[in-house]
Amino acid sequence: MPRKPTRHRRLLPVQPLTFSPFARSVARVATAYLLNHHIRDATQQSAGVELNEKLKKVDRQSESSEDEAFDGVVQADFAFFDPKPDDFHGVKTLLQTYLDNKQWDLSGFIDLILGQTTVGTVVKLEGDEDNGVFSVITALNLGRYKDHKCITELKEFLLNVCQDKDKIGNLRALLGDKSLNVGLLVSQRVVNLPPELLPHLYDALFDEVSWATEDEPTEELRNSFHFKFYILVSKIYEHKNANQKRSSSADKDEAIIYIKPEDEIFRKLSIWSFLFPLQIQQVTTHELKNYQLTGIVMAVKAENISSFRQQLRTLINES
Amino acid sequence: MATRLMFENSCEVGVFSKLTNAYCLVAIGGSESFYSTFEAELADVIPVVKTSIAGTRIIGRLCAGNKNGLILPHTTTDQELQHLRNTLPDQVVVQRVDERLSALGNCIACNDHVALTHTDLDRETEELIADVLGVEVFRQTIAGNILVGSYCAFSNRGGLVHPHTSIEDLDELSTLLQVPLVAGTVNRGSEVIAAGMTVNDWTAFCGADTTATELSVIESVFKLRDAQPTAIVDEMRKSLIDSYV
């Protein structure tokens, strides 16, 4: 793999002069930097007021506590970066169980994600020497990468694991003829990542997708980001009691627990979805002893994404 | 020859296996292909034994051994100890040791003549290592890390250490161990050498992420290829062109 020059996000003041993709990226980073900067200074002028207040509360708590006593409050500045080859091990750790326990070309898959620097974001700490990756999000065009071994194995896995006879036809179509318009939305993060980051993370991704449709150098690449559908592979907790699953929608909250809050919104907006059993060993806590970790595959129409972004923002701001 | 393989989607093969000149231990629960890769390379020469230690699969990091003996942590169950005593060759002394630092594979790195150990190891454990493994024991650090068993892997013919080891440290260690050493990485830049690979005098097993360059460095420092009296550059060129999995 040719080594791309590492692009470190240097913090620059906001200067939205031109409409070039570089300037847009800079403007986005600068906005993120300003957000952090304001929060650090504990002023009230930043854009995300609620976000600001929550983190100010965190600031006050950590200031009032003793230096020696660790009361569980940690100050962290998260920053969004383009995927870089250095992020390989961090992203690999996050995506280790992406396809259950199937032995597949995960390294090749990670290379695809890291090679696509125009669309995709990696969340890391500002100025962290360990280069720890906290979250990764990207959208891969299934048609563009269809010749890669990892994508063939992924398609094979999804088709094998789909036990729903109605949905398998739809799945086959999306993975086959329509694959040039289908984006695989990969989003994975550490369990305790602050949910305030989610709207920004998804905004960043979908904005990058729309910018890529204009900014990519070749026509083919530009078209490859005109997604009509997104496919998501994720995990949820399903109540072990099968009767509960078939009960009315009023009980739906207890029937399924969504590990990632955005999965619930995606599922509501999806054109179809199906569940599949997982084979990896599961660690169950006391609260989740009635629940079974299950895989879920969903397909969402690209036109519903703006509604998704709005619903996600509302969901996070309420919680 | 060095072989690339994976254990259940993990490239850390040195965690799930232990290879010496007299036997090979392999973790249970992995796919049959993991076990059969070892069998294919080693079956005619040394026994390949499936086992767990303390009920876990991380056997490579919990035990330390060479052709003379095998040292197990106090958490090893009696059945496991008996199983190992039965299946390993008679000349291999299997001993369980009462040591606070129970991840012996992370604390001890050894070949058939010399062992490097964690600086805080008990005196009794050190004597036991010298007895059971028949080695000379040195308390050392590698690039400032006390877990010597994790950050280096060496055989009787060569050794690979943490990439940030200084030249002076390399020279000092090389004199102690009496083998050529090289600072390098395994599994595409991973610094935890012993977790990513396992080696003996004629073969090595590395994680599937190991690049061709890393593999060629491993093959040359451990002298795994048929010796060619050519410069290192030629050897590198050959393995860079050769895309072998």
Coordinates of C-alpha atoms in Angstrom, one line a residue:
Chain A
M1 CA 0.0 0.0 0.0
P2 CA 1.5 3.4 -0.9
R3 CA 2.2 5.5 2.1
K4 CA 0.0 8.6 2.1
P5 CA 1.6 11.6 3.7
T6 CA 0.1 11.8 7.2
R7 CA -2.2 14.7 7.4
H8 CA -2.2 16.0 10.9
R9 CA -5.1 18.2 11.7
R10 CA -3.3 21.4 12.9
L11 CA -5.7 23.8 14.6
L12 CA -6.1 26.8 12.4
P13 CA -8.4 29.9 13.0
V14 CA -11.6 29.9 11.0
Q15 CA -11.0 31.3 7.5
P16 CA -13.8 30.2 5.1
L17 CA -12.4 31.9 2.0
T18 CA -12.8 29.4 -0.9
F19 CA -15.1 26.5 -1.7
S20 CA -12.3 24.0 -2.1
P21 CA -12.6 20.7 -0.2
F22 CA -9.5 21.5 1.8
A23 CA -10.9 24.7 3.0
R24 CA -14.2 23.0 4.0
S25 CA -12.3 20.4 6.0
V26 CA -10.3 23.1 7.7
A27 CA -13.5 25.0 8.5
R28 CA -15.0 21.9 9.9
V29 CA -12.0 21.2 12.1
A30 CA -11.8 24.8 13.1
T31 CA -15.5 24.7 14.2
A32 CA -14.8 21.6 16.2
Y33 CA -11.7 23.3 17.7
L34 CA -13.7 26.3 18.6
L35 CA -16.3 24.2 20.3
N36 CA -13.6 22.5 22.4
H37 CA -11.8 25.9 22.9
H38 CA -14.9 27.5 24.2
I39 CA -15.8 24.6 26.4
R40 CA -12.3 24.6 27.9
D41 CA -12.6 28.4 28.6
A42 CA -16.1 27.7 30.0
T43 CA -17.6 30.6 28.1
Q44 CA -21.2 30.7 27.0
Q45 CA -20.9 31.8 23.4
S46 CA -20.4 28.4 21.6
A47 CA -23.0 26.9 19.3
G48 CA -23.9 23.8 21.3
V49 CA -25.2 25.4 24.4
E50 CA -26.5 22.2 26.0
L51 CA -23.4 20.4 25.2
N52 CA -21.4 23.2 26.6
E53 CA -23.3 23.2 29.9
K54 CA -23.0 19.5 30.3
L55 CA -19.2 19.7 29.9
K56 CA -19.0 22.7 32.2
K57 CA -20.7 20.7 34.9
V58 CA -18.0 18.1 34.3
D59 CA -15.4 20.9 34.6
R60 CA -16.7 22.1 37.9
Q61 CA -16.9 18.6 39.3
S62 CA -13.3 17.9 38.4
E63 CA -12.1 21.2 39.7
S64 CA -13.8 20.8 43.1
S65 CA -12.5 17.3 43.6
E66 CA -9.1 16.6 45.2
D67 CA -6.2 16.2 42.9
E68 CA -5.4 12.8 44.3
A69 CA -9.0 11.5 44.6
F70 CA -10.2 10.2 41.2
D71 CA -14.0 10.5 41.3
G72 CA -14.6 9.1 37.9
V73 CA -14.7 12.4 36.0
V74 CA -12.2 12.8 33.2
Q75 CA -11.6 15.8 30.9
A76 CA -11.3 14.7 27.3
D77 CA -11.0 16.7 24.1
F78 CA -12.2 14.5 21.2
A79 CA -11.2 15.5 17.7
F80 CA -12.3 14.2 14.3
F81 CA -9.6 13.1 11.9
D82 CA -9.4 11.7 8.4
P83 CA -8.6 8.0 8.4
K84 CA -4.8 7.4 8.2
P85 CA -2.7 4.2 7.8
D86 CA -1.5 4.7 11.4
D87 CA -5.0 4.1 12.7
F88 CA -4.9 0.4 11.6
H89 CA -4.6 -1.2 14.9
G90 CA -7.1 1.0 16.7
V91 CA -9.7 0.5 14.0
K92 CA -9.0 -3.2 13.9
T93 CA -9.7 -3.5 17.6
L94 CA -13.0 -1.7 17.1
L95 CA -14.1 -3.9 14.2
Q96 CA -12.9 -7.2 15.5
T97 CA -16.4 -8.6 16.0
Y98 CA -18.0 -6.9 13.0
L99 CA -18.9 -10.1 11.3
D100 CA -19.4 -12.2 14.4
N101 CA -16.7 -14.8 14.8
K102 CA -16.2 -15.4 11.1
Q103 CA -12.6 -15.6 10.0
W104 CA -12.4 -13.1 7.1
D105 CA -10.1 -10.6 5.5
L106 CA -10.6 -8.0 8.3
S107 CA -7.2 -6.4 7.6
G108 CA -8.2 -5.9 4.0
F109 CA -11.4 -4.3 5.1
I110 CA -9.6 -2.0 7.4
D111 CA -7.3 -1.0 4.6
L112 CA -10.3 -0.1 2.4
I113 CA -11.6 2.2 5.2
L114 CA -8.3 3.8 5.8
G115 CA -7.6 4.2 2.1
Q116 CA -10.8 6.3 1.7
T117 CA -9.7 9.5 3.2
T118 CA -12.4 11.7 1.6
V119 CA -15.3 9.9 3.3
G120 CA -14.8 8.6 6.8
T121 CA -13.9 9.8 10.2
V122 CA -11.8 8.5 13.1
V123 CA -12.3 9.9 16.6
K124 CA -9.2 10.3 18.7
L125 CA -8.1 12.4 21.6
E126 CA -6.5 15.7 20.9
G127 CA -2.7 15.4 21.3
D128 CA -2.8 11.7 22.4
E129 CA 0.6 10.0 21.9
D130 CA -0.9 6.5 22.2
N131 CA -3.0 7.2 19.1
G132 CA -6.0 5.4 20.6
V133 CA -9.0 5.2 18.3
F134 CA -12.3 5.8 20.1
S135 CA -14.7 5.6 17.2
V136 CA -14.7 5.0 13.4
I137 CA -17.4 5.8 10.9
T138 CA -17.4 5.4 7.2
A139 CA -19.5 4.6 4.1
L140 CA -18.1 2.1 1.6
N141 CA -19.6 1.7 -1.8
L142 CA -20.3 -2.0 -2.3
G143 CA -20.1 -1.8 -6.0
R144 CA -16.8 0.1 -6.2
Y145 CA -15.0 -2.4 -3.9
K146 CA -16.8 -5.5 -5.2
D147 CA -13.6 -7.2 -6.3
H148 CA -12.0 -7.0 -2.9
K149 CA -11.8 -10.3 -1.0
C150 CA -13.2 -8.7 2.2
I151 CA -16.3 -7.4 0.5
T152 CA -17.0 -10.7 -1.2
E153 CA -16.6 -12.5 2.1
L154 CA -18.9 -9.9 3.8
K155 CA -21.6 -10.3 1.2
E156 CA -21.3 -14.1 1.5
F157 CA -21.7 -13.8 5.3
L158 CA -24.8 -11.6 5.1
L159 CA -26.5 -13.9 2.6
N160 CA -25.7 -17.0 4.7
V161 CA -26.9 -15.4 7.9
C162 CA -30.2 -14.2 6.6
Q163 CA -32.8 -16.7 7.6
D164 CA -35.7 -14.5 6.6
K165 CA -37.0 -15.7 3.2
D166 CA -38.8 -12.5 2.5
K167 CA -35.8 -10.3 3.1
I168 CA -33.2 -12.4 1.4
G169 CA -34.4 -11.4 -2.1
N170 CA -34.0 -7.7 -1.2
L171 CA -30.6 -8.3 0.3
R172 CA -29.4 -10.2 -2.7
A173 CA -30.6 -7.3 -5.0
L174 CA -28.8 -4.7 -2.9
L175 CA -25.6 -6.7 -2.8
G176 CA -25.8 -7.7 -6.4
D177 CA -27.3 -5.5 -9.2
K178 CA -27.9 -2.4 -7.1
S179 CA -24.6 -2.5 -5.3
L180 CA -23.2 0.5 -7.2
N181 CA -25.7 2.7 -5.4
V182 CA -25.4 1.0 -2.0
G183 CA -23.1 2.2 0.8
L184 CA -22.1 0.0 3.7
L185 CA -22.4 2.3 6.7
V186 CA -19.7 1.2 9.2
S187 CA -20.0 2.8 12.6
Q188 CA -18.3 1.4 15.7
R189 CA -17.1 3.0 18.9
V190 CA -16.0 2.4 22.4
V191 CA -19.0 1.7 24.7
N192 CA -18.5 4.8 26.9
L193 CA -18.1 7.4 24.2
P194 CA -20.1 10.5 25.2
P195 CA -23.4 10.5 23.2
E196 CA -23.0 14.2 22.6
L197 CA -20.6 13.4 19.8
L198 CA -23.0 11.3 17.8
P199 CA -24.9 14.0 15.9
H200 CA -21.6 15.6 15.0
L201 CA -20.1 12.3 13.9
Y202 CA -23.0 11.4 11.6
D203 CA -23.3 15.0 10.3
A204 CA -19.6 14.8 9.4
L205 CA -20.1 11.5 7.5
F206 CA -23.1 12.6 5.5
D207 CA -21.6 16.0 4.8
E208 CA -18.5 14.3 3.5
V209 CA -20.6 12.0 1.3
S210 CA -22.3 15.0 -0.3
W211 CA -19.0 16.9 -0.7
A212 CA -17.5 13.9 -2.3
T213 CA -20.2 13.8 -4.9
E214 CA -18.9 17.2 -6.1
D215 CA -15.2 17.2 -5.1
E216 CA -13.9 13.8 -6.2
P217 CA -11.4 14.0 -9.1
T218 CA -13.1 11.5 -11.5
E219 CA -16.7 11.2 -12.6
E220 CA -16.7 7.5 -11.6
L221 CA -15.7 8.4 -8.0
R222 CA -18.2 11.2 -7.8
N223 CA -21.0 8.8 -8.9
S224 CA -19.8 6.2 -6.4
F225 CA -20.9 8.5 -3.6
H226 CA -24.4 9.0 -5.0
F227 CA -25.8 6.4 -2.5
K228 CA -29.4 5.4 -2.9
F229 CA -29.3 2.9 0.0
Y230 CA -27.3 2.3 3.1
I231 CA -26.8 -1.1 4.6
L232 CA -25.9 -1.4 8.3
V233 CA -24.7 -4.4 10.3
S234 CA -25.0 -4.0 14.0
K235 CA -25.8 -5.7 17.3
I236 CA -28.7 -5.3 19.7
Y237 CA -30.0 -7.1 22.8
E238 CA -33.1 -9.0 22.2
H239 CA -35.3 -10.3 25.0
K240 CA -34.9 -14.1 25.3
N241 CA -38.6 -14.7 25.8
A242 CA -39.8 -15.3 22.3
N243 CA -43.5 -14.4 23.2
Q244 CA -42.4 -10.9 24.1
K245 CA -41.0 -10.4 20.7
R246 CA -44.3 -11.1 19.0
S247 CA -46.2 -8.8 21.4
S248 CA -47.6 -5.4 20.5
S249 CA -45.4 -2.4 19.8
A250 CA -46.1 -1.0 23.2
D251 CA -43.7 -3.5 24.7
K252 CA -41.1 -2.9 22.0
D253 CA -38.8 -1.0 24.3
E254 CA -38.4 -3.9 26.6
A255 CA -38.2 -6.5 23.8
I256 CA -35.1 -4.9 22.3
I257 CA -32.3 -2.9 23.8
Y258 CA -30.3 -0.9 21.4
I259 CA -26.6 -0.6 22.3
K260 CA -26.2 2.3 19.9
P261 CA -29.1 4.8 20.2
E262 CA -29.0 5.6 16.5
D263 CA -29.8 2.0 15.6
E264 CA -33.3 2.5 16.9
I265 CA -33.8 5.5 14.6
F266 CA -32.3 3.6 11.6
R267 CA -34.5 0.6 12.3
K268 CA -37.7 2.8 12.3
L269 CA -36.6 4.4 9.0
S270 CA -35.4 1.2 7.4
I271 CA -37.1 -0.3 4.3
W272 CA -36.3 -3.7 5.8
S273 CA -34.3 -5.3 8.5
F274 CA -33.6 -8.8 9.9
L275 CA -32.0 -10.3 12.9
F276 CA -29.5 -13.1 13.0
P277 CA -28.1 -15.2 15.9
L278 CA -24.5 -14.6 17.0
Q279 CA -22.1 -17.4 17.8
I280 CA -19.5 -15.5 19.8
Q281 CA -19.4 -16.0 23.5
Q282 CA -21.3 -13.3 25.3
V283 CA -20.5 -11.7 28.6
T284 CA -23.8 -11.0 30.3
T285 CA -24.3 -8.6 33.2
H286 CA -26.9 -8.9 35.8
E287 CA -29.2 -6.3 34.2
L288 CA -29.0 -8.0 30.8
K289 CA -29.4 -11.6 32.0
N290 CA -32.7 -11.9 30.1
Y291 CA -31.3 -10.6 26.9
Q292 CA -29.5 -12.2 24.1
L293 CA -26.9 -10.4 22.0
T294 CA -28.3 -10.6 18.4
G295 CA -27.0 -9.3 15.1
I296 CA -29.1 -7.0 13.0
V297 CA -28.9 -6.0 9.3
M298 CA -30.9 -3.0 8.1
A299 CA -31.3 -1.2 4.8
V300 CA -32.1 2.5 4.8
K301 CA -33.0 4.7 1.9
A302 CA -30.6 7.6 1.4
E303 CA -33.5 10.1 1.1
N304 CA -34.4 9.3 4.7
I305 CA -31.0 10.4 6.0
S306 CA -31.9 14.1 6.7
S307 CA -34.8 12.8 8.8
F308 CA -32.4 10.5 10.6
R309 CA -30.0 13.4 11.3
Q310 CA -32.9 15.5 12.8
Q311 CA -34.2 12.6 14.9
L312 CA -30.8 11.8 16.2
R313 CA -30.2 15.4 17.2
T314 CA -33.5 15.5 19.1
L315 CA -32.8 12.1 20.7
I316 CA -29.4 13.2 22.0
N317 CA -30.5 16.6 23.1
E318 CA -33.4 15.1 25.1
S319 CA -31.3 12.5 26.9
Chain B
M1 CA 10.6 -21.0 7.2
A2 CA 8.2 -18.6 8.8
T3 CA 4.5 -19.2 8.5
R4 CA 1.7 -16.7 8.8
L5 CA -1.5 -17.7 10.5
M6 CA -4.4 -16.5 12.6
F7 CA -6.2 -17.7 15.8
E8 CA -9.9 -17.0 15.4
N9 CA -9.4 -13.6 13.7
S10 CA -6.6 -12.6 16.1
C11 CA -3.1 -12.2 14.8
E12 CA -1.6 -12.6 18.2
V13 CA -0.4 -16.2 17.7
G14 CA 2.2 -15.9 20.4
V15 CA -0.6 -15.6 23.0
F16 CA -2.3 -18.8 22.0
S17 CA 0.8 -21.0 21.5
K18 CA 4.2 -21.8 22.9
L19 CA 6.9 -23.2 20.7
T20 CA 10.2 -24.7 21.8
N21 CA 12.7 -27.1 20.3
A22 CA 11.2 -30.1 22.1
Y23 CA 7.4 -29.5 22.0
C24 CA 4.7 -27.2 21.0
L25 CA 1.7 -26.1 23.1
V26 CA -1.4 -24.9 21.4
A27 CA -4.6 -23.4 22.9
I28 CA -7.9 -25.4 22.7
G29 CA -11.0 -23.8 21.2
G30 CA -9.4 -22.3 18.1
S31 CA -10.4 -23.5 14.7
E32 CA -8.9 -26.8 13.5
S33 CA -6.9 -24.9 10.9
F34 CA -4.8 -23.2 13.7
Y35 CA -3.9 -26.6 15.1
S36 CA -3.3 -28.2 11.7
T37 CA -0.9 -25.4 10.6
F38 CA 1.3 -26.3 13.6
E39 CA 0.8 -30.0 12.9
A40 CA 1.8 -29.6 9.2
E41 CA 5.1 -28.0 10.2
L42 CA 6.0 -29.9 13.3
A43 CA 4.2 -33.2 13.5
D44 CA 7.1 -35.5 12.5
V45 CA 9.6 -33.7 14.7
I46 CA 8.0 -32.7 18.0
P47 CA 4.7 -33.3 19.7
V48 CA 2.0 -30.7 19.3
V49 CA -0.1 -30.6 22.5
K50 CA -3.5 -29.0 22.9
T51 CA -4.0 -27.6 26.4
S52 CA -5.4 -24.9 28.5
I53 CA -3.7 -23.2 31.5
A54 CA -5.7 -22.1 34.4
G55 CA -8.8 -22.7 32.2
T56 CA -7.7 -20.0 29.8
R57 CA -6.5 -20.0 26.2
I58 CA -3.7 -17.5 26.6
I59 CA -1.2 -20.3 27.3
G60 CA 1.7 -18.6 25.5
R61 CA 1.6 -15.7 28.0
L62 CA 1.2 -17.8 31.1
C63 CA 4.0 -20.3 30.8
A64 CA 7.7 -20.3 30.0
G65 CA 9.7 -23.1 28.7
N66 CA 12.5 -24.6 26.6
K67 CA 13.7 -28.0 25.6
N68 CA 14.6 -28.9 29.1
G69 CA 11.5 -27.9 31.0
L70 CA 8.3 -26.0 31.3
I71 CA 7.3 -23.7 34.1
L72 CA 3.6 -23.1 34.9
P73 CA 1.9 -20.6 37.1
H74 CA 0.3 -21.5 40.4
T75 CA -3.2 -21.0 38.8
T76 CA -2.7 -24.1 36.6
T77 CA -5.1 -26.8 37.6
D78 CA -4.0 -30.3 38.7
Q79 CA -5.6 -31.9 35.6
E80 CA -3.8 -29.6 33.3
L81 CA -0.5 -30.3 35.1
Q82 CA -1.1 -34.0 34.8
H83 CA -2.1 -33.7 31.1
L84 CA 1.1 -31.9 30.3
R85 CA 3.3 -34.3 32.3
N86 CA 1.7 -37.2 30.4
T87 CA 1.9 -35.7 26.9
L88 CA 5.3 -34.0 26.9
P89 CA 8.5 -36.0 26.3
D90 CA 10.1 -37.5 29.5
Q91 CA 13.2 -35.3 29.4
V92 CA 11.0 -32.2 29.8
V93 CA 10.5 -31.3 33.4
V94 CA 7.1 -29.8 34.0
Q95 CA 7.0 -27.7 37.2
R96 CA 4.3 -25.5 38.7
V97 CA 5.7 -22.5 40.6
D98 CA 4.3 -20.3 43.3
E99 CA 5.0 -16.9 42.0
R100 CA 3.0 -13.7 42.5
L101 CA 3.6 -12.7 38.9
S102 CA 1.5 -15.4 37.3
A103 CA 1.8 -14.4 33.7
L104 CA 5.2 -16.2 33.4
G105 CA 5.2 -15.9 29.6
N106 CA 5.2 -12.1 29.9
C107 CA 7.9 -12.1 32.6
I108 CA 10.4 -14.6 31.3
A109 CA 12.0 -14.9 27.8
C110 CA 14.3 -17.8 27.3
N111 CA 16.1 -20.1 24.9
D112 CA 17.9 -23.3 25.8
H113 CA 20.9 -21.5 27.4
V114 CA 19.9 -18.1 28.7
A115 CA 16.8 -16.5 30.3
L116 CA 15.8 -12.9 30.7
T117 CA 13.4 -12.2 33.5
H118 CA 11.2 -9.5 35.0
T119 CA 13.2 -7.4 37.6
D120 CA 10.7 -8.1 40.4
L121 CA 10.6 -11.9 40.1
D122 CA 11.1 -13.8 43.4
R123 CA 14.5 -15.2 44.2
E124 CA 13.1 -18.7 44.6
T125 CA 11.5 -18.5 41.2
E126 CA 14.8 -17.4 39.7
E127 CA 16.5 -20.4 41.2
L128 CA 13.7 -22.7 40.0
I129 CA 14.1 -21.3 36.5
A130 CA 17.8 -22.0 36.5
D131 CA 17.1 -25.5 37.8
V132 CA 14.2 -26.6 35.7
L133 CA 15.1 -24.9 32.4
G134 CA 18.9 -25.3 32.8
V135 CA 19.6 -21.7 31.9
E136 CA 21.6 -18.8 33.2
V137 CA 19.1 -16.1 34.4
F138 CA 19.5 -12.4 34.0
R139 CA 17.2 -9.7 35.3
Q140 CA 16.8 -7.2 32.5
T141 CA 14.6 -4.6 31.0
I142 CA 14.0 -4.1 27.2
A143 CA 13.6 -0.5 26.0
G144 CA 12.6 0.4 29.5
N145 CA 9.9 -2.2 29.7
I146 CA 10.0 -4.7 32.6
L147 CA 7.9 -7.3 30.8
V148 CA 10.8 -8.8 29.0
G149 CA 8.8 -11.9 28.0
S150 CA 6.4 -9.8 25.9
Y151 CA 8.8 -7.4 24.2
C152 CA 11.3 -9.9 22.9
A153 CA 11.5 -13.3 21.3
F154 CA 14.7 -15.2 20.9
S155 CA 15.8 -18.7 20.0
N156 CA 19.3 -20.3 20.1
R157 CA 20.1 -18.7 16.8
G158 CA 18.9 -15.1 17.0
G159 CA 16.4 -12.7 18.6
L160 CA 13.9 -9.9 17.8
V161 CA 13.4 -7.1 20.3
H162 CA 11.2 -4.1 20.9
P163 CA 11.7 -1.6 18.0
H164 CA 12.6 1.3 20.4
T165 CA 15.6 -0.6 21.9
S166 CA 18.7 1.6 21.7
I167 CA 21.9 0.4 20.0
E168 CA 23.7 0.2 23.4
D169 CA 21.0 -1.9 24.9
L170 CA 21.0 -4.1 21.8
D171 CA 24.7 -4.7 22.1
E172 CA 24.5 -5.4 25.9
L173 CA 21.6 -7.9 25.4
S174 CA 23.4 -9.5 22.5
T175 CA 26.5 -10.1 24.6
L176 CA 24.4 -11.5 27.5
L177 CA 22.4 -13.8 25.2
Q178 CA 25.3 -14.6 22.9
V179 CA 23.0 -14.4 19.8
P180 CA 22.5 -11.7 17.2
L181 CA 19.7 -9.4 17.9
V182 CA 17.6 -7.1 15.8
A183 CA 15.1 -4.4 16.8
G184 CA 11.9 -4.8 14.8
T185 CA 8.2 -5.3 14.8
V186 CA 5.6 -8.0 14.0
N187 CA 2.0 -7.9 12.8
R188 CA 2.2 -4.6 10.9
G189 CA 4.0 -2.5 13.4
S190 CA 3.0 -4.1 16.7
E191 CA 5.7 -3.7 19.3
V192 CA 4.6 -6.7 21.4
I193 CA 6.9 -9.1 19.7
A194 CA 6.3 -12.2 21.7
A195 CA 2.6 -11.9 21.5
G196 CA 2.7 -11.6 17.7
M197 CA 4.9 -14.5 17.0
T198 CA 6.4 -17.7 18.3
V199 CA 9.8 -19.2 17.3
N200 CA 12.2 -22.1 17.7
D201 CA 15.5 -23.0 16.0
W202 CA 14.1 -24.0 12.7
T203 CA 10.6 -22.5 12.3
A204 CA 8.5 -19.5 13.3
F205 CA 4.8 -18.7 13.3
C206 CA 3.7 -15.1 12.9
G207 CA 0.4 -13.3 12.8
A208 CA -1.3 -12.9 9.5
D209 CA -0.9 -9.1 9.5
T210 CA 2.9 -9.5 9.4
T211 CA 4.2 -7.6 6.4
A212 CA 6.7 -9.1 3.9
T213 CA 9.4 -6.9 5.2
E214 CA 8.9 -7.9 8.8
L215 CA 8.8 -11.6 7.7
S216 CA 12.1 -11.3 5.9
V217 CA 13.7 -9.6 8.9
I218 CA 12.4 -12.5 11.1
E219 CA 13.6 -15.1 8.7
S220 CA 17.1 -13.6 8.5
V221 CA 17.7 -12.9 12.2
F222 CA 16.5 -16.3 13.3
K223 CA 18.3 -17.9 10.4
L224 CA 15.2 -19.8 9.2
R225 CA 16.0 -19.8 5.5
D226 CA 18.7 -22.0 4.0
A227 CA 21.8 -19.8 4.5
Q228 CA 22.7 -17.8 1.4
P229 CA 26.1 -15.9 1.7
T230 CA 24.6 -12.7 0.1
A231 CA 24.2 -9.3 1.6
I232 CA 21.0 -8.4 3.6
V233 CA 19.9 -6.2 0.7
D234 CA 19.6 -9.1 -1.7
E235 CA 17.6 -11.1 0.9
M236 CA 15.2 -8.2 1.4
R237 CA 14.7 -7.8 -2.3
K238 CA 13.8 -11.4 -2.7
S239 CA 11.2 -11.3 0.0
L240 CA 9.7 -8.0 -1.1
I241 CA 9.0 -9.4 -4.6
D242 CA 7.8 -12.7 -3.2
S243 CA 4.2 -12.3 -2.2
Y244 CA 3.8 -15.5 -0.2
V245 CA 1.1 -16.2 2.3

